[in-house]
């Protein structure tokens, strides 16, 4: 990871800023006799017939409820990949309370410190945890080695590295000064919690939905998909191992309607980061609209469903019309940063 100097030109003040230079993660070939192939085969063998216990995690507390569920391998239904439990409304509300209490201290940390969590997580997934996360994606979600490598390794690593890069560089985008006045914009996390609702089919998207709001100073309730539980929990543990403090991202498997009802009825809801079906996102949107008088702020909703782009992609043209951008998975994280950030102009 290198730091270079460049000119930031946008609909903000033009300034010289330190840019973090990152590159796309190479996609490994897993050819016969390669080290990555040997490590992956070893990880796959270790998971054969094994069932992983996955609790709800609130802070540092591992919680089991009575509502026990199982993740089954899609190509071998007799293999219970993971045993987990659904968080009930009481536990979800407990997680909300703990997250809100931890929010201010996390938001006040320098963005460089928050970004280091994602940089370190990317390095860990690129190295020692790559085979484990790939194996859990393959067995739990029925992906081939090529599909898993593109998703759970390369894409997730790129999400973490590029999101951290954009978070750091965003601080240097400042409004223009005028004669006799100096204008400064502070980028803050939202005043409440963000709910991250992940899809069934991509390990990378689950990690991104939870990780990106966190790097911007937010606290997150992560609802992983039942059918991606094992790989999602592995990513969550990497984030914690990388220095993510307790209560910043709560890991909460839950029944969809129960989770949706709990978060949308909380006065502290500040955002929903969603990838999934159109009907589910419409339901959440309607619930937020019906509860607008309940909230302390106006919740931001970012949703990607089917082949439709998330609404925050349109922010590029508003904020940076003079800046040429490639709307890729990496650069789109910057647009998301605008959505999941509060602006304070001084």
XYZ file of C-alpha atoms in Angstrom:
346
model
C 0.000 0.000 0.000
C 1.526 3.307 -1.128
C 0.672 6.954 -0.474
C 0.998 9.332 -3.435
C 0.181 13.002 -3.999
C -2.462 14.058 -6.498
C -4.840 16.904 -7.297
C -8.443 16.401 -6.208
C -10.719 18.247 -8.651
C -14.451 18.133 -7.985
C -17.302 20.478 -7.163
C -15.338 21.202 -4.048
C -12.138 23.055 -3.359
C -9.196 21.876 -5.475
C -6.478 20.754 -3.134
C -3.417 18.582 -2.989
C -4.254 15.495 -0.983
C -2.587 12.296 0.129
C -4.032 9.376 -1.807
C -3.732 5.778 -0.765
C -2.696 3.666 -3.727
C -4.291 0.234 -3.827
C -4.573 -2.371 -6.558
C -7.103 -5.028 -7.447
C -6.478 -8.341 -5.725
C -5.030 -10.902 -8.172
C -7.302 -13.871 -8.891
C -5.429 -17.080 -8.126
C -5.445 -19.984 -10.588
C -5.476 -22.990 -8.212
C -3.530 -24.998 -10.747
C -2.352 -28.533 -10.051
C 0.472 -28.500 -7.506
C 0.046 -24.826 -6.541
C 0.231 -23.789 -2.888
C -3.217 -22.187 -2.964
C -4.744 -25.417 -4.278
C -3.145 -27.451 -1.484
C -4.355 -25.024 1.188
C -7.895 -24.994 -0.221
C -8.113 -28.787 -0.404
C -6.959 -28.972 3.207
C -9.636 -26.443 4.249
C -12.335 -28.312 2.309
C -11.368 -31.605 3.922
C -11.547 -30.058 7.388
C -15.162 -29.013 6.749
C -16.401 -32.381 5.498
C -19.225 -33.570 7.730
C -18.513 -30.795 10.254
C -21.141 -28.506 11.758
C -20.007 -25.093 12.980
C -21.717 -23.472 15.965
C -22.492 -19.827 15.184
C -24.045 -17.642 17.919
C -25.502 -14.175 17.779
C -22.802 -11.721 18.829
C -23.593 -8.514 20.719
C -20.431 -6.759 21.806
C -18.214 -9.541 23.109
C -21.163 -11.638 24.271
C -22.029 -14.812 22.381
C -25.765 -15.356 22.744
C -27.891 -18.418 22.000
C -31.657 -18.205 21.777
C -34.126 -21.095 21.665
C -34.832 -20.589 17.940
C -32.193 -22.930 16.488
C -31.617 -23.114 12.725
C -29.226 -24.898 10.373
C -27.406 -23.937 7.221
C -27.468 -26.891 4.811
C -25.052 -27.467 1.978
C -27.052 -26.837 -1.221
C -25.560 -29.867 -2.968
C -25.682 -32.185 0.057
C -28.722 -31.519 2.225
C -27.645 -34.127 4.742
C -24.645 -31.945 5.638
C -25.474 -29.340 8.256
C -22.802 -26.763 7.566
C -23.682 -24.532 10.512
C -25.899 -24.488 13.560
C -27.067 -20.993 14.461
C -29.913 -19.209 16.205
C -32.281 -16.392 15.377
C -32.064 -13.216 17.413
C -35.430 -12.301 18.916
C -36.815 -8.773 19.268
C -35.408 -8.411 22.781
C -31.879 -9.298 21.662
C -32.082 -7.016 18.622
C -33.130 -4.110 20.846
C -30.281 -4.933 23.228
C -27.866 -4.797 20.279
C -29.289 -1.442 19.186
C -28.818 0.017 22.655
C -25.223 -1.236 22.893
C -24.386 0.039 19.409
C -25.777 3.511 20.015
C -23.788 3.735 23.266
C -20.559 2.909 21.390
C -21.236 5.167 18.406
C -19.746 8.470 19.546
C -16.346 7.109 20.561
C -16.031 5.210 17.275
C -17.103 8.204 15.184
C -14.521 10.436 16.890
C -11.656 8.125 15.927
C -9.587 9.475 13.020
C -10.736 8.002 9.725
C -7.210 6.715 9.159
C -7.550 4.544 12.267
C -10.936 3.190 11.193
C -9.623 2.505 7.698
C -6.765 0.442 9.086
C -9.317 -2.146 10.249
C -10.411 -2.757 6.653
C -6.856 -2.674 5.309
C -5.795 -5.297 7.844
C -8.898 -7.418 7.209
C -8.152 -7.367 3.483
C -4.586 -8.526 4.129
C -5.778 -11.354 6.362
C -8.334 -12.554 3.805
C -5.726 -12.257 1.070
C -3.370 -14.411 3.113
C -3.973 -16.764 6.041
C -7.799 -16.829 5.946
C -8.267 -17.061 2.185
C -8.610 -20.835 2.006
C -11.020 -21.006 4.960
C -13.383 -18.360 3.602
C -13.281 -19.864 0.103
C -14.019 -23.350 1.436
C -16.962 -22.117 3.503
C -18.334 -20.250 0.487
C -17.983 -23.324 -1.724
C -19.589 -25.792 0.694
C -22.169 -23.413 2.164
C -23.245 -21.627 -1.019
C -22.492 -24.247 -3.669
C -19.903 -22.243 -5.587
C -17.069 -23.566 -7.727
C -13.501 -22.637 -6.855
C -13.495 -19.976 -9.598
C -16.791 -18.462 -8.408
C -15.665 -18.470 -4.784
C -12.282 -16.966 -5.592
C -13.888 -14.090 -7.505
C -16.493 -13.468 -4.787
C -15.160 -14.323 -1.354
C -11.525 -13.435 -2.013
C -10.889 -10.919 -4.815
C -14.127 -8.928 -4.617
C -14.278 -8.798 -0.830
C -10.621 -7.803 -0.549
C -11.141 -5.062 -3.145
C -14.235 -3.808 -1.328
C -12.295 -3.452 1.911
C -9.193 -1.856 0.399
C -10.951 0.543 -1.950
C -13.582 1.518 0.621
C -10.861 2.347 3.130
C -9.016 4.331 0.452
C -12.119 6.320 -0.470
C -12.933 7.015 3.179
C -9.509 8.566 3.739
C -9.513 10.597 0.535
C -13.058 11.862 1.051
C -11.891 14.021 3.957
C -9.905 16.183 1.529
C -12.948 17.169 -0.508
C -13.783 20.573 0.946
C -16.046 23.456 -0.129
C -14.616 26.594 -1.710
C -13.552 29.518 0.456
C -14.887 32.995 -0.193
C -13.482 36.437 0.514
C -13.373 36.932 4.250
C -14.558 33.417 5.092
C -13.162 29.920 5.364
C -15.435 26.968 4.716
C -14.808 23.553 6.213
C -16.834 20.375 5.966
C -16.648 17.688 8.638
C -17.615 14.151 7.672
C -19.392 12.353 10.502
C -21.133 9.052 10.954
C -24.900 9.001 11.208
C -26.507 9.645 14.593
C -27.970 6.218 15.181
C -27.326 2.751 13.782
C -27.195 1.307 10.272
C -28.884 -2.033 9.539
C -26.993 -4.162 6.997
C -29.204 -6.798 5.360
C -27.144 -9.221 3.286
C -28.103 -11.480 0.342
C -27.875 -15.265 0.122
C -25.430 -15.539 -2.754
C -22.369 -13.330 -2.206
C -19.935 -13.465 0.689
C -18.335 -10.228 -0.520
C -21.554 -8.237 -0.512
C -22.336 -9.227 3.070
C -18.925 -8.047 4.268
C -19.223 -4.845 2.250
C -22.707 -3.963 3.507
C -21.454 -4.094 7.095
C -17.869 -2.924 6.650
C -18.352 0.249 4.601
C -20.733 2.046 7.004
C -18.389 1.140 9.864
C -15.343 2.717 8.225
C -17.365 5.925 7.819
C -17.891 6.113 11.596
C -21.201 4.278 11.861
C -22.327 1.413 14.074
C -23.950 -1.518 12.300
C -26.393 -4.344 12.936
C -25.433 -7.035 10.423
C -28.146 -9.526 9.499
C -26.393 -12.265 7.490
C -28.309 -14.565 5.166
C -29.246 -17.999 6.515
C -27.652 -19.639 3.470
C -24.359 -17.735 3.740
C -23.988 -17.999 7.511
C -20.695 -19.860 7.773
C -18.744 -17.635 5.373
C -20.324 -14.475 6.815
C -19.324 -15.402 10.349
C -15.771 -16.051 9.155
C -15.653 -12.535 7.670
C -17.070 -11.043 10.878
C -14.377 -12.784 12.932
C -11.691 -11.409 10.606
C -13.016 -7.884 11.173
C -12.832 -8.359 14.927
C -9.364 -9.887 14.637
C -8.341 -6.821 12.609
C -9.104 -4.459 15.472
C -12.805 -3.696 15.077
C -13.996 -2.840 18.612
C -16.978 -4.601 20.198
C -20.462 -3.161 19.516
C -19.432 -1.472 16.259
C -20.731 -4.351 14.134
C -23.237 -6.655 15.831
C -23.661 -10.085 14.203
C -27.363 -10.914 14.291
C -28.866 -13.830 12.365
C -32.621 -13.297 12.493
C -35.939 -13.966 10.862
C -36.417 -11.304 8.174
C -39.753 -9.826 9.312
C -38.713 -9.898 12.987
C -35.477 -8.061 12.190
C -37.240 -5.600 9.899
C -39.953 -4.813 12.427
C -37.395 -4.308 15.207
C -35.080 -1.955 13.334
C -37.785 0.138 11.682
C -39.580 0.668 14.990
C -36.439 1.948 16.735
C -36.054 5.713 17.120
C -32.319 5.246 16.553
C -32.537 3.885 12.999
C -30.239 6.011 10.831
C -29.806 3.889 7.721
C -30.520 0.603 5.963
C -27.903 -0.927 3.661
C -29.624 -3.649 1.694
C -29.101 -6.192 -1.061
C -31.886 -8.648 -1.786
C -35.348 -8.895 -3.302
C -37.509 -6.012 -4.473
C -40.512 -7.011 -2.291
C -38.376 -7.098 0.867
C -36.827 -3.699 0.184
C -40.249 -2.229 -0.581
C -41.520 -3.581 2.741
C -38.653 -1.957 4.649
C -39.118 1.314 2.768
C -42.832 1.400 3.602
C -42.143 0.651 7.260
C -39.619 3.481 7.444
C -42.104 5.876 5.822
C -44.843 4.863 8.257
C -42.525 5.469 11.219
C -40.965 8.783 10.150
C -42.335 10.594 13.185
C -40.597 8.039 15.411
C -37.027 8.658 14.293
C -34.518 11.101 15.690
C -33.209 11.700 12.166
C -34.142 10.862 8.592
C -32.918 7.308 7.854
C -30.887 6.791 4.676
C -31.907 3.800 2.577
C -29.486 2.220 0.085
C -30.762 -0.819 -1.774
C -29.554 -3.051 -4.561
C -32.090 -5.539 -5.900
C -31.982 -7.799 -8.937
C -30.374 -5.918 -11.852
C -31.129 -2.450 -10.526
C -28.331 -0.179 -9.363
C -28.479 1.163 -5.800
C -29.870 4.724 -5.672
C -26.641 6.170 -4.346
C -24.905 5.730 -7.729
C -26.756 8.867 -8.884
C -24.873 10.898 -6.284
C -21.814 10.968 -8.540
C -23.417 13.352 -10.994
C -24.531 15.674 -8.196
C -21.282 15.871 -6.260
C -18.618 15.346 -8.900
C -19.982 16.203 -12.343
C -16.585 17.452 -13.495
C -14.772 14.365 -12.388
C -14.499 11.407 -14.726
C -15.409 8.252 -12.876
C -15.655 4.605 -13.726
C -18.754 3.210 -12.041
C -17.246 -0.038 -10.889
C -17.698 -2.020 -7.713
C -14.633 -0.306 -6.295
C -15.446 3.340 -7.067
C -19.114 2.995 -6.210
C -18.094 2.674 -2.576
C -17.222 6.383 -2.641
C -20.779 7.260 -3.579
C -21.987 5.115 -0.730
C -19.696 7.071 1.599
C -21.646 10.234 0.785
C -24.925 8.512 1.645
C -23.790 7.041 4.947
C -22.115 10.246 6.181
C -23.473 13.342 7.869
C -22.091 16.677 6.689
C -21.315 19.544 9.018
C -20.368 22.807 7.304
C -18.533 25.383 9.377
